[in-house]
Amino acid sequence: MKRRFPDDRSNLEARFAAQRLAFGPMMFQATRVLRRCGALAFLYKRELDGASVEELAEAVDISLYAARILLEAGLAAELVQLEGDRYVITRVGYFVLRDPMTEVNMNFVHDVCYRSMFHFEEALAEGKPAGLREHGDWATVYEGLTQLPTHVRDSWLAFDHYYSDGVFEGVLPKVFASEPARVLDVGGNTGKFALACCGHDPKVEITIVDLPRQLELAKANLREAGVASRVEFVAANMLDPEVALPGGHDVIWMSQFLDCFSEAEIVHILECAARVMDADTRLYILETYWDRQDYEAARYAVINTSLYFTAIANGNSKMYHSERMQACLEQAGLVLDADLGTMGYHTLFRCKKAQG
Amino acid sequence: MKRRFPDDRSNLEARFAAQRLAFGPMMFQATRVLRRCGALAFLYKRELDGASVEELAEAVDISLYAARILLEAGLAAELVQLEGDRYVITRVGYFVLRDPMTEVNMNFVHDVCYRSMFHFEEALAEGKPAGLREHGDWATVYEGLTQLPTHVRDSWLAFDHYYSDGVFEGVLPKVFASEPARVLDVGGNTGKFALACCGHDPKVEITIVDLPRQLELAKANLREAGVASRVEFVAANMLDPEVALPGGHDVIWMSQFLDCFSEAEIVHILECAARVMDADTRLYILETYWDRQDYEAARYAVINTSLYFTAIANGNSKMYHSERMQACLEQAGLVLDADLGTMGYHTLFRCKKAQG
């Protein structure tokens, strides 16, 4: 009897898919260089006429050998197609050339992740970011961020911004629908959300809680924006078992914060929040869940980001399934009050204390 | 007017294909660990019933966190499929688990290529194997082979053998059809072909030409096999401009030798051969050409091997298109006498001196 599988691929297709995984690092580097050396840009200009090996080598000033290596790799990666002896850029090649998401991902993978991912197996086994040592001697990437070489930090920030920029715009009307007077921003980081709140509502007062190092950055940014008088800064390490959050806020806000922690740590942080919440307090959680993405490429990027958390960031966090977050809420004595839907890559949950 | 591309992918499909390239190194490492930790083997046993995260974590003794990270990565890589809350292995997962070609390729990529490929861009720009420094301080990988750590050398040899083993069986009857009395084996390496010849024909005499270091290995192997008396050993560096091959052979043999050289070097080596050939001498060239592969996965593997030559082996050679080899033959005053077809990954060319 033939063995059955849930996918309807033929053996030939499955074997080819397996080779694509097996040679992933090779094709990645070739794709990256095809883009960087100007080959894809040149082929894009040539439209359906394409270019011969010789024309490409001359146009982008590389050796004939390099041109052959790159174009043949491009053929395997399906970035180019061979028409007679002319290489023509495909739609995939076009996306590698022009799509900002692809560029941001490739730079992040090369500059931040590539070398570190060699230690992925060790990281998973130990629950520690074993790949981080390729960058420096830190316990988590957050400690080392300011010390990373400029191009590495730039790639890290570009990745972070690409998936987050603009999200507050859609979120603020929902958070401010209840006209909160005081907002507690847990893990306020550089003060971006606090600043957006101050701009959105002229009276709201914000309390930012974060590690001392982050608070300095937030303070500087909010002072520069002239709104520091409306913001209070509270230094706290949310992993400290004895940590307590300040009380008296209408809204508690956690944006892209909980994905930096393990499930056990998330429950601990949510319990801290629950302790300062009453029946009217609302906790808003903004996260990128891998099960809540609009299209396949987005889900793919979010899942891949988990591997970065394992090997480089902290060794024990990830991009979660939305149901895991709900399980954490429940354990912390909270419930989902309203699922406010997905904006871009992010989903906004409004939570409240469980009754009883 | 809409921009046209030669492929018929939608924008969504093309964008997803671009992300697969962009995250190639991440998916590679996750795939590798899914296989090594026993997760794929366990899921294979569970057939269409699959397993929950908890069952898998317990069965292969990894943390729940590790199980989630791996299974979600497997979902993105299409190694598993989610049926309700159970992960079921796909046909692709099965090939990653059981296909020897996939295993050999993954080990080769991880152990030999992964770290070195970080320097691919530099290697291409300089025409030097810039990635080799991750393994040691050698000019080419061949100098360092015996000094590589055991697991790296094993992965290298397994890759080499996978694509070559068994090929002589199909080739020998064709080479010996003309009953040659004396065969010149240029780049005889470990003496494998010479040994096969001695087994195939009880009278034939072989001359092996190679670098002194390789000859020692070949000598030892042929002595052990008890056929050393029928083999002559000639030390020569084929890149030496003054090098001359010994004359008086009916057949000259070059197996998987020319792909270790640039086109200019190939022409030089072929010219050396032409100088000792008369109208009756036949030169047999056995090579893996990327345009002569039976199926897509094979072409893919052969093209990817070129990137290894660039970044690690020597910086200037590759797996060639069969027409490039014919162009080299022509430049050296030789012509293709007969295309003896493809056996597995290899194509056998019989060549002779051009008339005139």
Coordinates of C-alpha atoms in Angstrom, one line a residue, chain A residues 3-7 9-12 14-33 36 43-48 54 63 65-66 68-70 72-73 75-79 81-83 87-92 94-96 99 101-102 105-106 109-110 113-115 117-121 124 134 159 162-163 263 290 295-297 299-301 303-304 306-310 315-319 324 345, chain B residues 3-7 9-12 14-33 36 43-48 54 63 65-66 68-70 72-73 75-79 81-83 87-92 94-96 99 101-102 105-106 109-110 113-115 117-121 124 134 159 162-163 263 290 295-297 299-301 303-304 306-310 315-319 324 345:
Chain A
R3 CA 2.1 5.8 1.9
R4 CA -0.2 8.8 2.0
F5 CA 0.6 12.4 2.8
P6 CA -1.7 15.3 3.4
D7 CA -0.1 17.4 0.6
R9 CA 2.8 16.9 -4.3
S10 CA 4.4 14.4 -6.6
N11 CA 7.6 12.7 -5.5
L12 CA 9.5 14.9 -8.0
A14 CA 8.6 17.1 -3.0
R15 CA 12.2 16.2 -3.7
F16 CA 12.8 19.5 -5.4
A17 CA 11.1 21.4 -2.5
A18 CA 13.5 19.5 -0.2
Q19 CA 16.5 20.7 -2.2
R20 CA 15.3 24.2 -2.1
L21 CA 15.4 24.0 1.7
A22 CA 18.8 22.2 1.6
F23 CA 20.4 24.9 -0.5
G24 CA 18.6 27.8 1.1
P25 CA 21.7 29.5 2.4
M26 CA 23.5 29.3 -1.0
M27 CA 20.5 30.7 -2.9
F28 CA 20.1 33.4 -0.3
Q29 CA 23.6 34.7 -0.8
A30 CA 23.4 34.5 -4.5
T31 CA 20.1 36.4 -4.5
R32 CA 21.6 39.0 -2.3
V33 CA 24.6 39.6 -4.5
R36 CA 23.5 44.4 -4.7
L43 CA 17.9 43.2 -16.2
Y44 CA 14.8 45.1 -15.1
K45 CA 15.6 47.9 -17.4
R46 CA 16.1 45.4 -20.3
E47 CA 12.5 44.2 -19.9
L48 CA 11.6 41.2 -22.0
E54 CA 28.6 39.2 -21.7
S63 CA 33.9 39.2 -14.4
Y65 CA 32.9 34.2 -14.4
A66 CA 30.9 36.2 -11.8
R68 CA 27.8 33.2 -15.2
I69 CA 27.8 32.1 -11.5
L70 CA 25.1 34.7 -10.6
E72 CA 22.9 30.5 -13.3
A73 CA 22.1 30.8 -9.6
L75 CA 18.0 30.6 -12.9
A76 CA 17.9 28.1 -10.1
A77 CA 16.3 30.7 -7.7
E78 CA 13.8 31.6 -10.5
L79 CA 14.9 35.2 -10.4
Q81 CA 14.5 32.9 -17.0
L82 CA 16.6 31.9 -20.0
E83 CA 15.1 32.8 -23.4
Y87 CA 18.5 36.1 -19.3
V88 CA 15.2 37.8 -18.5
I89 CA 14.1 39.0 -15.1
T90 CA 11.0 37.2 -13.6
R91 CA 8.4 38.7 -11.4
V92 CA 10.2 37.1 -8.5
Y94 CA 11.4 42.1 -9.7
F95 CA 10.2 41.6 -6.1
V96 CA 13.7 40.9 -4.9
D99 CA 9.8 45.1 -2.8
M101 CA 9.6 44.0 2.6
T102 CA 12.0 41.7 0.8
N105 CA 14.1 40.9 5.4
M106 CA 17.2 40.1 3.4
V109 CA 18.8 38.0 7.7
H110 CA 22.3 38.7 6.4
C113 CA 20.8 36.5 11.7
Y114 CA 23.0 34.7 9.2
R115 CA 26.1 33.9 11.2
M117 CA 21.7 31.0 12.9
F118 CA 24.6 28.6 12.6
H119 CA 24.1 28.1 16.3
F120 CA 20.3 27.6 16.1
E121 CA 20.4 24.0 17.2
L124 CA 17.0 25.6 21.0
E134 CA 28.7 36.2 16.9
F159 CA 13.3 45.4 10.1
Y162 CA 9.1 48.1 8.7
Y163 CA 6.7 45.9 10.6
E263 CA 4.9 32.1 28.1
W290 CA 1.4 34.2 13.1
Y295 CA -1.4 36.6 3.4
E296 CA 1.1 33.8 3.2
A297 CA 4.3 35.9 2.8
R299 CA 2.8 34.7 8.0
Y300 CA 6.0 33.3 6.7
A301 CA 8.0 36.4 7.8
I303 CA 7.2 32.7 11.8
N304 CA 10.8 33.3 10.6
S306 CA 10.6 33.6 15.9
L307 CA 13.8 31.9 14.9
Y308 CA 15.6 35.2 15.4
F309 CA 14.2 35.3 18.9
T310 CA 15.5 31.8 19.6
G315 CA 16.5 32.3 23.4
N316 CA 13.0 31.8 24.8
S317 CA 10.5 34.1 23.2
K318 CA 8.7 34.1 19.8
M319 CA 5.9 35.3 17.7
R324 CA -1.4 31.0 23.2
Y345 CA 0.7 42.7 10.7
Chain B
R3 CA 4.9 45.7 -16.8
R4 CA 5.2 42.2 -18.3
F5 CA 7.4 39.3 -17.0
P6 CA 8.2 36.0 -18.6
D7 CA 6.8 34.0 -15.7
R9 CA 3.2 34.3 -11.3
S10 CA 0.8 36.6 -9.6
N11 CA 2.2 39.4 -7.4
L12 CA 1.3 37.5 -4.3
A14 CA 6.1 36.3 -6.5
R15 CA 6.3 38.1 -3.3
F16 CA 6.1 34.9 -1.3
A17 CA 8.8 33.3 -3.5
A18 CA 11.0 36.3 -2.7
Q19 CA 10.4 35.8 1.0
R20 CA 11.4 32.2 0.7
L21 CA 14.7 33.3 -0.7
A22 CA 15.1 36.1 1.9
F23 CA 14.6 33.7 4.8
G24 CA 16.4 30.7 3.2
P25 CA 19.1 30.5 5.9
M26 CA 16.5 30.5 8.7
M27 CA 14.4 27.8 7.1
F28 CA 17.5 25.8 6.4
Q29 CA 18.6 25.7 10.0
A30 CA 15.1 24.9 11.2
T31 CA 14.7 22.1 8.7
R32 CA 18.0 20.7 9.7
V33 CA 17.1 20.6 13.4
R36 CA 18.2 15.9 13.6
L43 CA 5.8 12.4 12.7
Y44 CA 6.5 10.0 10.0
K45 CA 5.6 7.1 12.3
R46 CA 2.4 8.9 13.2
E47 CA 1.3 8.9 9.6
L48 CA -1.9 10.9 9.0
E54 CA 2.8 18.4 23.5
S63 CA 11.0 21.7 25.5
Y65 CA 9.0 26.1 23.4
A66 CA 11.4 24.2 21.1
R68 CA 6.5 25.1 19.0
I69 CA 9.4 26.9 17.3
L70 CA 10.2 23.9 15.2
E72 CA 5.7 26.4 13.2
A73 CA 8.9 26.7 11.2
L75 CA 4.7 24.7 8.7
A76 CA 6.3 27.7 7.0
A77 CA 8.8 25.3 5.3
E78 CA 5.9 23.0 4.3
L79 CA 7.4 20.1 6.0
Q81 CA 0.7 20.6 7.7
L82 CA -1.7 21.6 10.5
E83 CA -4.9 19.4 10.7
Y87 CA 0.9 18.5 12.9
V88 CA 1.1 15.9 10.0
I89 CA 4.3 15.3 8.0
T90 CA 4.1 16.2 4.3
R91 CA 5.7 14.5 1.4
V92 CA 8.4 17.3 1.5
Y94 CA 9.3 12.8 4.1
F95 CA 12.0 13.6 1.6
V96 CA 13.9 15.7 4.1
D99 CA 16.0 11.1 0.8
M101 CA 20.4 13.3 -1.7
T102 CA 18.7 15.8 0.6
N105 CA 23.2 18.2 0.5
M106 CA 22.1 19.5 3.9
V109 CA 25.8 23.0 3.1
H110 CA 25.9 23.2 6.9
C113 CA 29.4 25.9 3.1
Y114 CA 27.2 27.7 5.6
R115 CA 29.7 29.9 7.4
M117 CA 29.0 31.5 2.2
F118 CA 28.8 34.6 4.3
H119 CA 31.8 35.8 2.3
F120 CA 30.3 34.9 -1.1
E121 CA 30.1 38.5 -2.3
L124 CA 33.0 36.7 -6.4
E134 CA 36.3 30.0 8.0
F159 CA 28.7 14.9 -1.0
Y162 CA 27.0 10.7 -3.6
Y163 CA 27.2 12.3 -7.0
E263 CA 37.8 28.3 -18.5
W290 CA 24.0 21.9 -15.3
Y295 CA 15.3 16.6 -13.5
E296 CA 14.9 19.9 -11.8
A297 CA 16.3 18.9 -8.4
R299 CA 20.0 20.8 -12.1
Y300 CA 19.4 22.8 -8.9
A301 CA 22.0 20.8 -6.9
I303 CA 24.1 24.9 -10.0
N304 CA 24.3 25.3 -6.2
S306 CA 29.1 26.1 -8.4
L307 CA 28.6 28.5 -5.5
Y308 CA 30.7 26.2 -3.3
F309 CA 33.5 26.4 -5.9
T310 CA 33.3 30.2 -5.8
G315 CA 37.2 31.0 -6.3
N316 CA 37.3 30.6 -10.1
S317 CA 35.7 27.3 -11.2
K318 CA 32.2 25.9 -11.5
M319 CA 29.9 23.4 -12.9
R324 CA 31.2 26.1 -22.6
Y345 CA 24.4 13.3 -13.1

